[in-house]
Structures are given as structure tokens and as C-alpha cells.
mmCIF file of C-alpha atoms and ligand atoms in Angstrom:
data_model
loop_
_atom_site.group_PDB
_atom_site.id
_atom_site.type_symbol
_atom_site.label_atom_id
_atom_site.label_comp_id
_atom_site.label_asym_id
_atom_site.label_seq_id
_atom_site.Cartn_x
_atom_site.Cartn_y
_atom_site.Cartn_z
ATOM 1 C CA MET A 28 6.707 -4.712 -11.563
ATOM 2 C CA GLU A 29 4.103 -5.553 -8.865
ATOM 3 C CA GLN A 30 2.802 -8.893 -8.874
ATOM 4 C CA THR A 31 -0.369 -10.324 -6.942
ATOM 5 C CA PHE A 32 -1.744 -13.660 -6.161
ATOM 6 C CA ILE A 33 -5.406 -14.311 -8.167
ATOM 7 C CA MET A 34 -7.192 -17.470 -7.480
ATOM 8 C CA ILE A 35 -10.481 -18.499 -9.152
ATOM 9 C CA LYS A 36 -12.622 -20.361 -6.685
ATOM 10 C CA PRO A 37 -14.092 -23.657 -7.171
ATOM 11 C CA ASP A 38 -17.652 -21.735 -7.932
ATOM 12 C CA GLY A 39 -15.968 -19.760 -10.564
ATOM 13 C CA VAL A 40 -14.497 -22.893 -12.065
ATOM 14 C CA GLN A 41 -17.764 -24.809 -12.168
ATOM 15 C CA ARG A 42 -19.690 -21.987 -13.504
ATOM 16 C CA GLY A 43 -17.438 -21.425 -16.477
ATOM 17 C CA LEU A 44 -15.901 -18.158 -15.417
ATOM 18 C CA ILE A 45 -12.280 -19.064 -15.966
ATOM 19 C CA GLY A 46 -12.116 -17.127 -19.089
ATOM 20 C CA GLU A 47 -14.076 -14.120 -18.381
ATOM 21 C CA ILE A 48 -12.070 -13.631 -15.237
ATOM 22 C CA ILE A 49 -8.947 -13.950 -17.134
ATOM 23 C CA SER A 50 -9.978 -11.873 -19.751
ATOM 24 C CA ARG A 51 -10.673 -9.082 -17.538
ATOM 25 C CA PHE A 52 -7.208 -8.984 -16.193
ATOM 26 C CA GLU A 53 -5.792 -9.545 -19.606
ATOM 27 C CA LYS A 54 -7.570 -6.696 -21.374
ATOM 28 C CA LYS A 55 -6.770 -4.089 -18.559
ATOM 29 C CA GLY A 56 -2.931 -4.499 -19.361
ATOM 30 C CA PHE A 57 -1.783 -6.744 -16.792
ATOM 31 C CA TYR A 58 0.426 -10.131 -17.617
ATOM 32 C CA LEU A 59 -0.394 -13.396 -16.622
ATOM 33 C CA LYS A 60 2.872 -14.922 -14.989
ATOM 34 C CA GLY A 61 1.777 -18.301 -13.834
ATOM 35 C CA MET A 62 -1.578 -20.324 -13.908
ATOM 36 C CA LYS A 63 -2.733 -23.733 -12.708
ATOM 37 C CA LEU A 64 -5.507 -25.651 -12.267
ATOM 38 C CA MET A 65 -5.451 -27.510 -8.942
ATOM 39 C CA ASN A 66 -7.573 -29.087 -6.164
ATOM 40 C CA VAL A 67 -5.877 -27.887 -2.932
ATOM 41 C CA GLU A 68 -5.766 -30.178 0.371
ATOM 42 C CA ARG A 69 -7.675 -28.806 3.285
ATOM 43 C CA SER A 70 -4.354 -27.927 5.179
ATOM 44 C CA PHE A 71 -3.212 -26.258 2.312
ATOM 45 C CA ALA A 72 -6.701 -24.091 2.042
ATOM 46 C CA GLU A 73 -6.250 -23.426 6.053
ATOM 47 C CA LYS A 74 -2.630 -22.299 5.355
ATOM 48 C CA HIS A 75 -3.596 -20.037 2.770
ATOM 49 C CA TYR A 76 -6.360 -18.403 4.983
ATOM 50 C CA ALA A 77 -4.565 -18.616 8.227
ATOM 51 C CA ASP A 78 -5.436 -15.076 9.113
ATOM 52 C CA LEU A 79 -8.964 -15.784 9.331
ATOM 53 C CA ALA A 80 -8.662 -19.011 11.449
ATOM 54 C CA THR A 81 -10.844 -17.547 14.505
ATOM 55 C CA LYS A 82 -13.509 -16.501 12.123
ATOM 56 C CA PRO A 83 -16.844 -18.238 12.921
ATOM 57 C CA PHE A 84 -16.909 -18.709 8.814
ATOM 58 C CA PHE A 85 -13.352 -20.137 8.613
ATOM 59 C CA PRO A 86 -14.708 -24.037 8.335
ATOM 60 C CA GLY A 87 -17.288 -23.263 5.730
ATOM 61 C CA LEU A 88 -14.747 -21.307 3.854
ATOM 62 C CA VAL A 89 -12.400 -24.179 3.948
ATOM 63 C CA ASP A 90 -15.156 -26.445 2.899
ATOM 64 C CA TYR A 91 -15.554 -24.049 0.081
ATOM 65 C CA ILE A 92 -12.198 -23.921 -1.479
ATOM 66 C CA VAL A 93 -11.607 -27.441 -1.011
ATOM 67 C CA SER A 94 -15.042 -28.241 -2.806
ATOM 68 C CA GLY A 95 -13.448 -28.501 -6.239
ATOM 69 C CA PRO A 96 -10.509 -27.300 -8.593
ATOM 70 C CA VAL A 97 -9.341 -23.697 -8.334
ATOM 71 C CA VAL A 98 -7.423 -21.701 -10.756
ATOM 72 C CA ALA A 99 -4.109 -20.062 -9.171
ATOM 73 C CA MET A 100 -2.637 -17.261 -10.913
ATOM 74 C CA VAL A 101 0.300 -14.743 -10.592
ATOM 75 C CA TRP A 102 -0.483 -11.228 -12.456
ATOM 76 C CA GLU A 103 1.738 -8.191 -12.971
ATOM 77 C CA GLY A 104 1.508 -5.134 -13.757
ATOM 78 C CA LYS A 105 1.644 -1.270 -12.193
ATOM 79 C CA ASP A 106 -0.362 -1.321 -8.761
ATOM 80 C CA VAL A 107 -1.591 -4.685 -9.551
ATOM 81 C CA VAL A 108 -2.496 -5.411 -6.020
ATOM 82 C CA LEU A 109 -4.774 -2.698 -5.331
ATOM 83 C CA THR A 110 -5.995 -2.165 -9.010
ATOM 84 C CA GLY A 111 -6.673 -6.323 -9.006
ATOM 85 C CA ARG A 112 -8.520 -5.734 -5.668
ATOM 86 C CA LYS A 113 -10.787 -3.117 -7.495
ATOM 87 C CA ILE A 114 -11.378 -5.299 -10.740
ATOM 88 C CA ILE A 115 -12.629 -8.177 -7.875
ATOM 89 C CA GLY A 116 -14.729 -5.712 -5.938
ATOM 90 C CA ALA A 117 -16.144 -5.530 -2.476
ATOM 91 C CA THR A 118 -16.111 -8.946 -0.372
ATOM 92 C CA LYS A 119 -19.542 -9.024 -0.164
ATOM 93 C CA PRO A 120 -21.130 -9.255 -3.694
ATOM 94 C CA SER A 121 -24.060 -7.396 -2.510
ATOM 95 C CA ASP A 122 -21.666 -4.222 -1.543
ATOM 96 C CA ALA A 123 -19.478 -4.849 -4.867
ATOM 97 C CA ALA A 124 -19.986 -2.458 -7.562
ATOM 98 C CA PRO A 125 -21.571 -3.023 -11.157
ATOM 99 C CA GLY A 126 -18.588 -3.497 -13.147
ATOM 100 C CA THR A 127 -16.595 -5.393 -10.921
ATOM 101 C CA ILE A 128 -15.991 -9.173 -11.134
ATOM 102 C CA ARG A 129 -18.251 -9.793 -7.567
ATOM 103 C CA GLY A 130 -20.531 -7.276 -8.622
ATOM 104 C CA ASP A 131 -21.537 -8.542 -11.779
ATOM 105 C CA LEU A 132 -20.915 -12.443 -11.323
ATOM 106 C CA ALA A 133 -21.886 -13.107 -7.992
ATOM 107 C CA VAL A 134 -24.331 -12.881 -5.057
ATOM 108 C CA GLU A 135 -23.286 -14.580 -2.000
ATOM 109 C CA VAL A 136 -20.140 -13.919 0.432
ATOM 110 C CA GLY A 137 -19.265 -17.601 0.671
ATOM 111 C CA ARG A 138 -19.827 -17.945 -3.381
ATOM 112 C CA ASN A 139 -17.751 -14.951 -4.271
ATOM 113 C CA ILE A 140 -15.751 -16.625 -6.904
ATOM 114 C CA ILE A 141 -12.387 -15.020 -6.665
ATOM 115 C CA HIS A 142 -9.353 -14.157 -4.425
ATOM 116 C CA GLY A 143 -6.896 -11.702 -4.613
ATOM 117 C CA SER A 144 -3.715 -10.489 -2.316
ATOM 118 C CA ASP A 145 -5.005 -7.630 -0.169
ATOM 119 C CA SER A 146 -1.327 -6.015 0.146
ATOM 120 C CA ILE A 147 2.100 -6.524 -1.708
ATOM 121 C CA GLU A 148 3.212 -8.369 1.599
ATOM 122 C CA SER A 149 0.329 -10.886 1.079
ATOM 123 C CA ALA A 150 0.928 -11.324 -2.369
ATOM 124 C CA ARG A 151 4.352 -11.791 -1.842
ATOM 125 C CA LYS A 152 3.556 -14.515 1.000
ATOM 126 C CA GLU A 153 0.830 -16.264 -1.234
ATOM 127 C CA ILE A 154 2.734 -16.292 -4.523
ATOM 128 C CA ALA A 155 5.452 -18.156 -2.446
ATOM 129 C CA LEU A 156 2.961 -20.343 -0.958
ATOM 130 C CA TRP A 157 1.128 -21.381 -4.094
ATOM 131 C CA PHE A 158 4.235 -21.310 -6.650
ATOM 132 C CA PRO A 159 7.091 -22.779 -4.891
ATOM 133 C CA GLU A 160 8.384 -23.903 -8.442
ATOM 134 C CA GLY A 161 8.470 -20.394 -9.597
ATOM 135 C CA ILE A 162 6.623 -18.728 -12.446
ATOM 136 C CA ALA A 163 7.315 -17.948 -16.311
ATOM 137 C CA ASP A 164 9.736 -15.541 -17.239
ATOM 138 C CA TRP A 165 8.268 -13.599 -20.026
ATOM 139 C CA GLN A 166 7.669 -9.929 -21.281
ATOM 140 C CA SER A 167 4.674 -9.043 -23.374
ATOM 141 C CA SER A 168 5.732 -7.165 -26.463
ATOM 142 C CA LEU A 169 2.511 -4.894 -26.319
ATOM 143 C CA HIS A 170 4.449 -3.418 -23.329
ATOM 144 C CA PRO A 171 4.988 0.136 -24.745
ATOM 145 C CA TRP A 172 1.271 0.298 -25.898
ATOM 146 C CA VAL A 173 -0.134 -0.081 -22.466
ATOM 147 C CA TYR A 174 2.986 1.585 -20.357
ATOM 148 C CA GLU A 175 4.429 4.735 -20.278
ATOM 149 C CA ALA A 176 7.905 3.258 -19.520
HETATM 150 P P1 DAT B 23 -11.426 -10.958 0.573
HETATM 151 O O1 DAT B 23 -11.704 -12.267 -0.072
HETATM 152 O O2 DAT B 23 -12.277 -10.059 0.036
HETATM 153 O O3 DAT B 23 -10.178 -10.611 0.500
HETATM 154 P P2 DAT B 23 -11.353 -11.407 3.322
HETATM 155 O O4 DAT B 23 -9.993 -11.770 3.079
HETATM 156 O O5 DAT B 23 -11.954 -10.886 4.672
HETATM 157 O O6 DAT B 23 -12.176 -10.953 2.007
HETATM 158 O O7 DAT B 23 -12.162 -13.148 3.619
HETATM 159 C C1 DAT B 23 -11.686 -14.123 2.601
HETATM 160 C C2 DAT B 23 -13.001 -15.036 2.177
HETATM 161 O O8 DAT B 23 -13.830 -15.707 3.369
HETATM 162 C C3 DAT B 23 -14.148 -14.066 1.464
HETATM 163 O O9 DAT B 23 -13.698 -13.651 0.214
HETATM 164 C C4 DAT B 23 -15.262 -14.750 1.720
HETATM 165 C C5 DAT B 23 -15.070 -15.318 3.161
HETATM 166 N N1 DAT B 23 -15.947 -14.232 4.079
HETATM 167 C C6 DAT B 23 -15.451 -13.428 4.420
HETATM 168 N N2 DAT B 23 -16.252 -12.608 5.235
HETATM 169 C C7 DAT B 23 -17.175 -13.589 5.430
HETATM 170 C C8 DAT B 23 -18.387 -13.426 6.343
HETATM 171 N N3 DAT B 23 -18.601 -12.424 7.059
HETATM 172 N N4 DAT B 23 -19.290 -14.467 6.350
HETATM 173 C C9 DAT B 23 -18.963 -15.622 5.075
HETATM 174 N N5 DAT B 23 -17.825 -15.648 4.696
HETATM 175 C C10 DAT B 23 -17.099 -14.595 4.596
HETATM 176 MG MG1 MG B 24 -8.585 -11.447 1.921
#
């Protein structure tokens, strides 16, 4: 099944939103396959956001990601990359619909509390970058109650 990389950014951790965010993915019917609380080095944050290196906000974005611990996670499920982005909401919290994580819980684009992979290809790269040790191998016993097959 499809996997995505989700990261709770330092503001989400500091604001005590870890449980709330995990709960939204869990209740949806996605499976947590990897998780760790960690501080990241500047060079690592730059690698994660390498595609944005030329953007004017890049240095501020890296400062933000290294400002405290983040929660790195792998979630699995049907269409989890795209659906995960929908659960997260638009990049700018002011554009994010109510009911989404950013729409409900964030105000500023530079404090938008969560990252989610934007494609299956990015997810593959980000999971390899953040979880070189691999992820947990388990299957939920509730699977047939959430998925038709
Ligand atoms: P997303 O996180 O929704 O995938 P992105 O990949 O385009 O958005 O950008 C990564 C992060 O960079 C985003 O979550 C917040 C920051 N960012 C994006 N656009 C910005 C802008 N115009 N000003 C300040 N920060 C921005
Ligand atoms: Mg992105």
C-alpha cells in the first residue's frame, strides 16, 4: 500500500499538537509505520527542502525546522499521499479550509505546523532520507473494517 512522509514541525511539537495530529491520521484509517522525535541538523533540513533552495524564504524555513525537535512519521494507506495533503490543508493557513490541520490550527505560512510529501516520488525520497534504518513491519487487525480489500 502507498506510504507518505509526515513531519510535525517544531511549532506543532511546542504547541502540544502531536496527539491531535496523529489522531487525525489514525482516525481516518491510515497506519503509523514509523515515528521518531528528533532534532535535525541544518544540513539535513537543507537536504529535505533542497527543491526550495533558491526561494527567498529558504533560510527562514531552515531556521524554523532546526528551531526545536520535530516528529518524523511514515503513514501508510490507500491514496495516503494525496489524502494526507488534503488532511493537512493548503500551504498558507489563510487559504486552508476549516477542517484541515492548517485550517484549524495554524495562522502563518512560516508556522504551518506540519509537512506532508507532495507526490509518491517525493514520499519515496523523503522516507529514504528520514528513515534510513527502515520502518516497522506490522498490519492492523482492523484492516477489513476500514478497507474493502
Ligand atoms: P507545503 O509544505 O505545503 O508542501 P511547499 O513545499 O511549497 O509547501 O513549501 C515548504 C514550506 O516552505 C511551507 O510549508 C512553508 C514554507 N513556505 C512556502 N511558501 C512560502 C512563502 N511564500 N513564504 C514563506 N514560507 C513559505
Ligand atoms: Mg512541500
